[in-house]
Amino acid sequence: MLNVIRAPRREDIAPRVNEFLRALPGPVAIHLPGRDSSRTRVLVTLSHGNEPSGLEALHLWLLGDEQPAVNVVVILGSVEAARAEPLFFLRQLPDQRDLNRCFNPPYNKDEQGQLAQSILRYIRDLKPEAVVDMHNTSGSSVAFAVTVGDTPAQRALVGHFVNRLIVTDLRLGSLMEQDLGCPVVTIEAGGSLDENSDIVAQQGMRNFFLASELFSESREIALFRHPLRLELRQHSRIDYADRALHDRDITVRQDIEKFNFAPIDVDEMLGWLGVDGLSHLVIGSACQQPHAVSEFFRVEAGCLYPVQRMHLFMATTRPDIAASDCLFYFVNDVTIDTI
């Protein structure tokens, strides 16, 4: 299911990223020969069709004349979703699963599972020294990294891209959870409409491609541990506004994205709930132990508040993403550290 392009020539690359996207044969692994052909690095991007920064950074690289320090393979997953009209809007095609939730078996249940299995096999056959999975956040946000586990090699790899790291216990079926025989990190470059996201993707990709050694040094990184997910129960209705919408079970404030990575206190109102209150919300079951919503959030006069000081991230104002994935992730303020 994974197409292969080897050593693409600059003159064969379409001058505009939209044209480049439309010319791709589908999900694809693009091989870029390095000065040192004995080593390989892998960068995966466009796993979601609405996250273009990694593709745009790759397109810019392909139009340049630099050569990577080692062999690099760039894997583009959700090509069809990205080029469905309007371009870069759909996370995945209708009635398909989120590709970045398909990397756990069984793989034969649908095309997305088979594609995930094909990507895993391809990466493992390459025996890379590092794998980076590059995304955009669903809403406006600063850039950050996510890892499963916390090793010096992962921290050094993160440092080529960003200075914030979330170490997670959540298991969702994502690429970064898999054993690929090398350090694996996820990079969230920021929202797809944020001006700085493309810069983060371009600079980080260039660092990753050109560094002769990936793990020789680390930068100062703000560390966030053990995030949780606030999710919407199935069939519950959500929207975003600056007032309560009475035909919705929860109305989240329209400016919720401004809280991404900003500390919020217990008196910060996050939205409005219907008559059933917290019953429409759940703490994601992917965490290692169950939690009640009331441990972290409370209702006062029909409004939603945090129980304790916390940081949010991945908050979005797209109801479809909030319903299919989550409203946001959050961490308790006391879990933050600087390394």
PDB file of C-alpha atoms in Angstrom, residues 46-285:
ATOM      1  CA  LEU A  46       0.858  14.117   6.824  1.00  0.00           C
ATOM      2  CA  SER A  47      -0.549  11.298   8.954  1.00  0.00           C
ATOM      3  CA  HIS A  48      -3.578  13.584   9.165  1.00  0.00           C
ATOM      4  CA  GLY A  49      -4.844  15.328   6.062  1.00  0.00           C
ATOM      5  CA  ASN A  50      -5.392  18.642   7.833  1.00  0.00           C
ATOM      6  CA  GLU A  51      -1.780  19.000   9.004  1.00  0.00           C
ATOM      7  CA  PRO A  52       0.239  20.517   6.145  1.00  0.00           C
ATOM      8  CA  SER A  53       3.345  22.003   7.806  1.00  0.00           C
ATOM      9  CA  GLY A  54       5.466  18.867   7.435  1.00  0.00           C
ATOM     10  CA  LEU A  55       4.530  18.486   3.776  1.00  0.00           C
ATOM     11  CA  GLU A  56       5.258  22.157   3.109  1.00  0.00           C
ATOM     12  CA  ALA A  57       8.659  21.853   4.811  1.00  0.00           C
ATOM     13  CA  LEU A  58       9.470  18.769   2.748  1.00  0.00           C
ATOM     14  CA  HIS A  59       8.397  20.516  -0.465  1.00  0.00           C
ATOM     15  CA  LEU A  60      10.692  23.434   0.327  1.00  0.00           C
ATOM     16  CA  TRP A  61      13.595  21.025   1.006  1.00  0.00           C
ATOM     17  CA  LEU A  62      13.036  19.193  -2.278  1.00  0.00           C
ATOM     18  CA  LEU A  63      13.215  22.487  -4.171  1.00  0.00           C
ATOM     19  CA  GLY A  64      16.578  23.269  -2.566  1.00  0.00           C
ATOM     20  CA  ASP A  65      20.010  21.863  -3.287  1.00  0.00           C
ATOM     21  CA  GLU A  66      21.172  20.510   0.099  1.00  0.00           C
ATOM     22  CA  GLN A  67      21.954  16.858   0.777  1.00  0.00           C
ATOM     23  CA  PRO A  68      21.123  15.195   4.107  1.00  0.00           C
ATOM     24  CA  ALA A  69      23.965  14.097   6.348  1.00  0.00           C
ATOM     25  CA  VAL A  70      22.647  10.511   6.216  1.00  0.00           C
ATOM     26  CA  ASN A  71      19.964   8.731   4.210  1.00  0.00           C
ATOM     27  CA  VAL A  72      16.502  10.059   5.041  1.00  0.00           C
ATOM     28  CA  VAL A  73      13.147   8.473   4.244  1.00  0.00           C
ATOM     29  CA  VAL A  74      10.063  10.690   4.494  1.00  0.00           C
ATOM     30  CA  ILE A  75       6.730   8.867   4.748  1.00  0.00           C
ATOM     31  CA  LEU A  76       3.487  10.655   3.832  1.00  0.00           C
ATOM     32  CA  GLY A  77       0.404   8.788   5.042  1.00  0.00           C
ATOM     33  CA  SER A  78      -2.929  10.535   4.525  1.00  0.00           C
ATOM     34  CA  VAL A  79      -2.335  11.880   1.027  1.00  0.00           C
ATOM     35  CA  GLU A  80      -5.886  11.209  -0.170  1.00  0.00           C
ATOM     36  CA  ALA A  81      -7.436  12.976   2.820  1.00  0.00           C
ATOM     37  CA  ALA A  82      -5.141  15.987   2.357  1.00  0.00           C
ATOM     38  CA  ARG A  83      -6.085  16.487  -1.277  1.00  0.00           C
ATOM     39  CA  ALA A  84      -9.815  15.992  -0.822  1.00  0.00           C
ATOM     40  CA  GLU A  85     -11.557  19.345  -1.328  1.00  0.00           C
ATOM     41  CA  PRO A  86     -11.110  21.654   0.382  1.00  0.00           C
ATOM     42  CA  LEU A  87      -7.407  20.867   0.566  1.00  0.00           C
ATOM     43  CA  PHE A  88      -5.893  20.208   3.997  1.00  0.00           C
ATOM     44  CA  PHE A  89      -9.276  20.228   5.794  1.00  0.00           C
ATOM     45  CA  LEU A  90     -10.145  16.577   6.481  1.00  0.00           C
ATOM     46  CA  ARG A  91      -8.266  14.773   9.242  1.00  0.00           C
ATOM     47  CA  GLN A  92      -9.134  11.506   7.488  1.00  0.00           C
ATOM     48  CA  LEU A  93     -11.598  10.605   4.746  1.00  0.00           C
ATOM     49  CA  PRO A  94     -15.232  10.131   5.845  1.00  0.00           C
ATOM     50  CA  ASP A  95     -15.908   6.687   7.353  1.00  0.00           C
ATOM     51  CA  GLN A  96     -12.175   5.995   7.714  1.00  0.00           C
ATOM     52  CA  ARG A  97     -10.297   5.631  10.980  1.00  0.00           C
ATOM     53  CA  ASP A  98      -7.653   8.066  12.127  1.00  0.00           C
ATOM     54  CA  LEU A  99      -4.400   6.610  10.744  1.00  0.00           C
ATOM     55  CA  ASN A 100      -2.501   7.577  13.894  1.00  0.00           C
ATOM     56  CA  ARG A 101      -4.829   5.355  15.935  1.00  0.00           C
ATOM     57  CA  CYS A 102      -4.233   2.292  13.734  1.00  0.00           C
ATOM     58  CA  PHE A 103      -0.679   1.223  14.611  1.00  0.00           C
ATOM     59  CA  ASN A 104      -1.767  -1.499  17.041  1.00  0.00           C
ATOM     60  CA  PRO A 105      -3.022  -4.850  15.721  1.00  0.00           C
ATOM     61  CA  PRO A 106      -5.280  -6.203  14.332  1.00  0.00           C
ATOM     62  CA  TYR A 107      -4.385  -4.550  11.030  1.00  0.00           C
ATOM     63  CA  ASN A 108      -6.725  -6.413   8.674  1.00  0.00           C
ATOM     64  CA  LYS A 109      -9.961  -4.727   9.724  1.00  0.00           C
ATOM     65  CA  ASP A 110      -9.712  -1.909   7.139  1.00  0.00           C
ATOM     66  CA  GLU A 111      -7.440  -0.045   4.702  1.00  0.00           C
ATOM     67  CA  GLN A 112      -6.148   2.303   7.391  1.00  0.00           C
ATOM     68  CA  GLY A 113      -4.979  -0.619   9.502  1.00  0.00           C
ATOM     69  CA  GLN A 114      -3.273  -2.180   6.494  1.00  0.00           C
ATOM     70  CA  LEU A 115      -1.558   1.124   5.671  1.00  0.00           C
ATOM     71  CA  ALA A 116      -0.355   1.452   9.274  1.00  0.00           C
ATOM     72  CA  GLN A 117       1.059  -2.080   9.125  1.00  0.00           C
ATOM     73  CA  SER A 118       2.768  -1.287   5.809  1.00  0.00           C
ATOM     74  CA  ILE A 119       4.372   1.820   7.323  1.00  0.00           C
ATOM     75  CA  LEU A 120       5.592  -0.113  10.369  1.00  0.00           C
ATOM     76  CA  ARG A 121       7.116  -2.851   8.241  1.00  0.00           C
ATOM     77  CA  TYR A 122       8.788  -0.328   5.987  1.00  0.00           C
ATOM     78  CA  ILE A 123      10.337   1.571   8.900  1.00  0.00           C
ATOM     79  CA  ARG A 124      11.559  -1.586  10.640  1.00  0.00           C
ATOM     80  CA  ASP A 125      13.161  -2.870   7.435  1.00  0.00           C
ATOM     81  CA  LEU A 126      15.127   0.398   7.190  1.00  0.00           C
ATOM     82  CA  LYS A 127      16.599  -0.057  10.710  1.00  0.00           C
ATOM     83  CA  PRO A 128      16.751   3.727  11.262  1.00  0.00           C
ATOM     84  CA  GLU A 129      18.730   5.493  13.963  1.00  0.00           C
ATOM     85  CA  ALA A 130      15.744   7.741  14.773  1.00  0.00           C
ATOM     86  CA  VAL A 131      12.094   8.275  13.814  1.00  0.00           C
ATOM     87  CA  VAL A 132      10.261  11.606  14.000  1.00  0.00           C
ATOM     88  CA  ASP A 133       6.484  11.823  13.534  1.00  0.00           C
ATOM     89  CA  MET A 134       5.615  15.434  12.624  1.00  0.00           C
ATOM     90  CA  HIS A 135       2.125  16.896  13.067  1.00  0.00           C
ATOM     91  CA  ASN A 136       0.169  20.109  13.394  1.00  0.00           C
ATOM     92  CA  THR A 137      -2.036  20.624  16.437  1.00  0.00           C
ATOM     93  CA  SER A 138      -5.815  20.717  15.944  1.00  0.00           C
ATOM     94  CA  GLY A 139      -5.998  24.286  17.255  1.00  0.00           C
ATOM     95  CA  SER A 140      -3.696  27.256  17.582  1.00  0.00           C
ATOM     96  CA  SER A 141      -0.753  26.369  19.817  1.00  0.00           C
ATOM     97  CA  VAL A 142       2.929  26.763  20.494  1.00  0.00           C
ATOM     98  CA  ALA A 143       5.097  23.914  19.265  1.00  0.00           C
ATOM     99  CA  PHE A 144       5.957  20.943  21.484  1.00  0.00           C
ATOM    100  CA  ALA A 145       7.016  17.290  21.430  1.00  0.00           C
ATOM    101  CA  VAL A 146       5.408  14.139  22.823  1.00  0.00           C
ATOM    102  CA  THR A 147       7.173  10.921  23.794  1.00  0.00           C
ATOM    103  CA  VAL A 148       6.353   7.570  25.316  1.00  0.00           C
ATOM    104  CA  GLY A 149       9.168   7.092  27.802  1.00  0.00           C
ATOM    105  CA  ASP A 150      11.871   9.597  28.631  1.00  0.00           C
ATOM    106  CA  THR A 151      15.463   8.864  27.627  1.00  0.00           C
ATOM    107  CA  PRO A 152      18.478  11.109  27.007  1.00  0.00           C
ATOM    108  CA  ALA A 153      18.344  10.148  23.320  1.00  0.00           C
ATOM    109  CA  GLN A 154      14.693  11.184  23.041  1.00  0.00           C
ATOM    110  CA  ARG A 155      15.398  14.480  24.779  1.00  0.00           C
ATOM    111  CA  ALA A 156      18.338  15.182  22.470  1.00  0.00           C
ATOM    112  CA  LEU A 157      16.180  14.371  19.436  1.00  0.00           C
ATOM    113  CA  VAL A 158      13.399  16.655  20.670  1.00  0.00           C
ATOM    114  CA  GLY A 159      15.922  19.467  21.076  1.00  0.00           C
ATOM    115  CA  HIS A 160      16.468  19.660  17.317  1.00  0.00           C
ATOM    116  CA  PHE A 161      12.847  20.828  16.985  1.00  0.00           C
ATOM    117  CA  VAL A 162      11.283  22.346  20.140  1.00  0.00           C
ATOM    118  CA  ASN A 163      11.864  23.189  23.814  1.00  0.00           C
ATOM    119  CA  ARG A 164       8.679  21.668  25.348  1.00  0.00           C
ATOM    120  CA  LEU A 165       8.215  17.946  25.926  1.00  0.00           C
ATOM    121  CA  ILE A 166       5.155  16.017  27.090  1.00  0.00           C
ATOM    122  CA  VAL A 167       5.919  12.545  28.436  1.00  0.00           C
ATOM    123  CA  THR A 168       2.728  10.529  28.179  1.00  0.00           C
ATOM    124  CA  ASP A 169       1.339   7.311  29.647  1.00  0.00           C
ATOM    125  CA  LEU A 170      -1.598   7.309  27.218  1.00  0.00           C
ATOM    126  CA  ARG A 171      -1.852   4.490  24.697  1.00  0.00           C
ATOM    127  CA  LEU A 172      -3.938   5.369  21.654  1.00  0.00           C
ATOM    128  CA  GLY A 173      -2.479   3.231  18.875  1.00  0.00           C
ATOM    129  CA  SER A 174      -0.159   5.961  17.610  1.00  0.00           C
ATOM    130  CA  LEU A 175       3.109   5.517  15.733  1.00  0.00           C
ATOM    131  CA  MET A 176       5.261   6.822  18.586  1.00  0.00           C
ATOM    132  CA  GLU A 177       4.052   4.004  20.878  1.00  0.00           C
ATOM    133  CA  GLN A 178       5.578   1.306  18.680  1.00  0.00           C
ATOM    134  CA  ASP A 179       8.946  -0.399  19.150  1.00  0.00           C
ATOM    135  CA  LEU A 180      10.914   0.673  16.072  1.00  0.00           C
ATOM    136  CA  GLY A 181      14.333  -0.235  17.422  1.00  0.00           C
ATOM    137  CA  CYS A 182      15.412   3.394  17.893  1.00  0.00           C
ATOM    138  CA  PRO A 183      14.347   6.634  19.608  1.00  0.00           C
ATOM    139  CA  VAL A 184      10.915   7.836  18.435  1.00  0.00           C
ATOM    140  CA  VAL A 185       9.371  11.258  19.094  1.00  0.00           C
ATOM    141  CA  THR A 186       6.281  13.111  17.947  1.00  0.00           C
ATOM    142  CA  ILE A 187       6.668  16.777  17.032  1.00  0.00           C
ATOM    143  CA  GLU A 188       3.608  19.044  17.123  1.00  0.00           C
ATOM    144  CA  ALA A 189       4.693  22.088  15.120  1.00  0.00           C
ATOM    145  CA  GLY A 190       1.699  24.207  16.182  1.00  0.00           C
ATOM    146  CA  GLY A 191      -1.643  24.907  14.536  1.00  0.00           C
ATOM    147  CA  SER A 192      -1.903  24.667  10.765  1.00  0.00           C
ATOM    148  CA  LEU A 193      -2.977  28.323  10.590  1.00  0.00           C
ATOM    149  CA  ASP A 194      -0.296  29.580  12.988  1.00  0.00           C
ATOM    150  CA  GLU A 195       2.352  31.652  11.248  1.00  0.00           C
ATOM    151  CA  ASN A 196       5.195  30.076  13.214  1.00  0.00           C
ATOM    152  CA  SER A 197       4.243  26.436  12.558  1.00  0.00           C
ATOM    153  CA  ASP A 198       5.793  26.267   9.094  1.00  0.00           C
ATOM    154  CA  ILE A 199       8.982  27.847  10.451  1.00  0.00           C
ATOM    155  CA  VAL A 200       9.172  25.271  13.262  1.00  0.00           C
ATOM    156  CA  ALA A 201       8.647  22.445  10.752  1.00  0.00           C
ATOM    157  CA  GLN A 202      11.201  23.805   8.275  1.00  0.00           C
ATOM    158  CA  GLN A 203      13.926  24.537  10.810  1.00  0.00           C
ATOM    159  CA  GLY A 204      13.384  21.283  12.700  1.00  0.00           C
ATOM    160  CA  MET A 205      13.352  19.201   9.523  1.00  0.00           C
ATOM    161  CA  ARG A 206      16.530  20.887   8.339  1.00  0.00           C
ATOM    162  CA  ASN A 207      18.223  20.215  11.697  1.00  0.00           C
ATOM    163  CA  PHE A 208      17.130  16.585  11.560  1.00  0.00           C
ATOM    164  CA  PHE A 209      18.346  16.118   7.994  1.00  0.00           C
ATOM    165  CA  LEU A 210      21.691  17.905   8.339  1.00  0.00           C
ATOM    166  CA  ALA A 211      22.937  17.012  11.840  1.00  0.00           C
ATOM    167  CA  SER A 212      25.912  14.683  11.629  1.00  0.00           C
ATOM    168  CA  GLU A 213      25.068  13.384  15.121  1.00  0.00           C
ATOM    169  CA  LEU A 214      21.555  13.527  16.584  1.00  0.00           C
ATOM    170  CA  PHE A 215      22.235  12.622  20.188  1.00  0.00           C
ATOM    171  CA  SER A 216      25.433  14.441  21.109  1.00  0.00           C
ATOM    172  CA  GLU A 217      23.877  17.314  23.061  1.00  0.00           C
ATOM    173  CA  SER A 218      20.614  18.492  24.631  1.00  0.00           C
ATOM    174  CA  ARG A 219      18.992  21.887  25.110  1.00  0.00           C
ATOM    175  CA  GLU A 220      16.936  23.102  28.052  1.00  0.00           C
ATOM    176  CA  ILE A 221      13.437  21.650  27.766  1.00  0.00           C
ATOM    177  CA  ALA A 222      10.277  22.289  29.789  1.00  0.00           C
ATOM    178  CA  LEU A 223       8.919  18.891  30.776  1.00  0.00           C
ATOM    179  CA  PHE A 224       5.218  18.046  31.222  1.00  0.00           C
ATOM    180  CA  ARG A 225       4.359  14.596  32.571  1.00  0.00           C
ATOM    181  CA  HIS A 226       1.304  12.330  32.591  1.00  0.00           C
ATOM    182  CA  PRO A 227      -1.312  14.213  30.520  1.00  0.00           C
ATOM    183  CA  LEU A 228      -4.960  13.181  30.483  1.00  0.00           C
ATOM    184  CA  ARG A 229      -7.645  13.646  27.813  1.00  0.00           C
ATOM    185  CA  LEU A 230     -11.076  15.207  28.277  1.00  0.00           C
ATOM    186  CA  GLU A 231     -13.375  13.457  25.808  1.00  0.00           C
ATOM    187  CA  LEU A 232     -16.993  13.783  24.748  1.00  0.00           C
ATOM    188  CA  ARG A 233     -19.269  10.791  25.266  1.00  0.00           C
ATOM    189  CA  GLN A 234     -20.699   9.210  22.143  1.00  0.00           C
ATOM    190  CA  HIS A 235     -23.813  10.957  20.785  1.00  0.00           C
ATOM    191  CA  SER A 236     -23.274  14.025  22.993  1.00  0.00           C
ATOM    192  CA  ARG A 237     -23.440  17.368  21.183  1.00  0.00           C
ATOM    193  CA  ILE A 238     -20.723  20.015  21.322  1.00  0.00           C
ATOM    194  CA  ASP A 239     -20.110  23.425  19.802  1.00  0.00           C
ATOM    195  CA  TYR A 240     -18.077  26.598  20.418  1.00  0.00           C
ATOM    196  CA  ALA A 241     -19.499  30.038  21.155  1.00  0.00           C
ATOM    197  CA  ASP A 242     -19.296  33.030  23.482  1.00  0.00           C
ATOM    198  CA  ARG A 243     -22.534  32.020  25.241  1.00  0.00           C
ATOM    199  CA  ALA A 244     -24.410  28.844  26.133  1.00  0.00           C
ATOM    200  CA  LEU A 245     -26.100  27.125  23.171  1.00  0.00           C
ATOM    201  CA  HIS A 246     -29.191  25.417  24.549  1.00  0.00           C
ATOM    202  CA  ASP A 247     -29.370  22.786  21.798  1.00  0.00           C
ATOM    203  CA  ARG A 248     -25.902  21.523  22.767  1.00  0.00           C
ATOM    204  CA  ASP A 249     -24.851  19.346  25.715  1.00  0.00           C
ATOM    205  CA  ILE A 250     -21.664  21.360  26.106  1.00  0.00           C
ATOM    206  CA  THR A 251     -20.682  24.730  24.684  1.00  0.00           C
ATOM    207  CA  VAL A 252     -16.962  25.421  24.918  1.00  0.00           C
ATOM    208  CA  ARG A 253     -15.849  29.034  24.942  1.00  0.00           C
ATOM    209  CA  GLN A 254     -14.856  30.265  21.509  1.00  0.00           C
ATOM    210  CA  ASP A 255     -11.409  31.428  22.619  1.00  0.00           C
ATOM    211  CA  ILE A 256     -10.402  28.136  24.287  1.00  0.00           C
ATOM    212  CA  GLU A 257      -7.290  27.861  22.092  1.00  0.00           C
ATOM    213  CA  LYS A 258      -5.681  30.789  23.903  1.00  0.00           C
ATOM    214  CA  PHE A 259      -5.208  28.499  26.912  1.00  0.00           C
ATOM    215  CA  ASN A 260      -2.962  26.042  25.046  1.00  0.00           C
ATOM    216  CA  PHE A 261       0.125  25.773  27.293  1.00  0.00           C
ATOM    217  CA  ALA A 262      -1.028  28.718  29.414  1.00  0.00           C
ATOM    218  CA  PRO A 263      -1.721  27.964  33.104  1.00  0.00           C
ATOM    219  CA  ILE A 264      -5.385  28.216  34.073  1.00  0.00           C
ATOM    220  CA  ASP A 265      -6.657  28.643  37.626  1.00  0.00           C
ATOM    221  CA  VAL A 266      -9.708  27.197  39.336  1.00  0.00           C
ATOM    222  CA  ASP A 267     -11.800  30.306  38.634  1.00  0.00           C
ATOM    223  CA  GLU A 268     -11.304  30.150  34.837  1.00  0.00           C
ATOM    224  CA  MET A 269     -14.599  29.296  33.140  1.00  0.00           C
ATOM    225  CA  LEU A 270     -14.127  26.896  30.213  1.00  0.00           C
ATOM    226  CA  GLY A 271     -17.666  26.549  28.894  1.00  0.00           C
ATOM    227  CA  TRP A 272     -21.322  25.844  29.605  1.00  0.00           C
ATOM    228  CA  LEU A 273     -23.018  22.508  30.332  1.00  0.00           C
ATOM    229  CA  GLY A 274     -26.601  21.388  29.811  1.00  0.00           C
ATOM    230  CA  VAL A 275     -28.893  19.946  32.456  1.00  0.00           C
ATOM    231  CA  ASP A 276     -26.971  16.656  32.621  1.00  0.00           C
ATOM    232  CA  GLY A 277     -23.791  18.447  33.608  1.00  0.00           C
ATOM    233  CA  LEU A 278     -20.573  16.436  33.600  1.00  0.00           C
ATOM    234  CA  SER A 279     -22.287  13.250  32.387  1.00  0.00           C
ATOM    235  CA  HIS A 280     -21.485  14.132  28.769  1.00  0.00           C
ATOM    236  CA  LEU A 281     -17.741  14.177  29.489  1.00  0.00           C
ATOM    237  CA  VAL A 282     -15.252  11.431  30.249  1.00  0.00           C
ATOM    238  CA  ILE A 283     -11.555  11.217  31.062  1.00  0.00           C
ATOM    239  CA  GLY A 284     -10.041   9.202  28.214  1.00  0.00           C
ATOM    240  CA  SER A 285      -9.891   5.475  28.867  1.00  0.00           C
TER     241      SER A 285
END
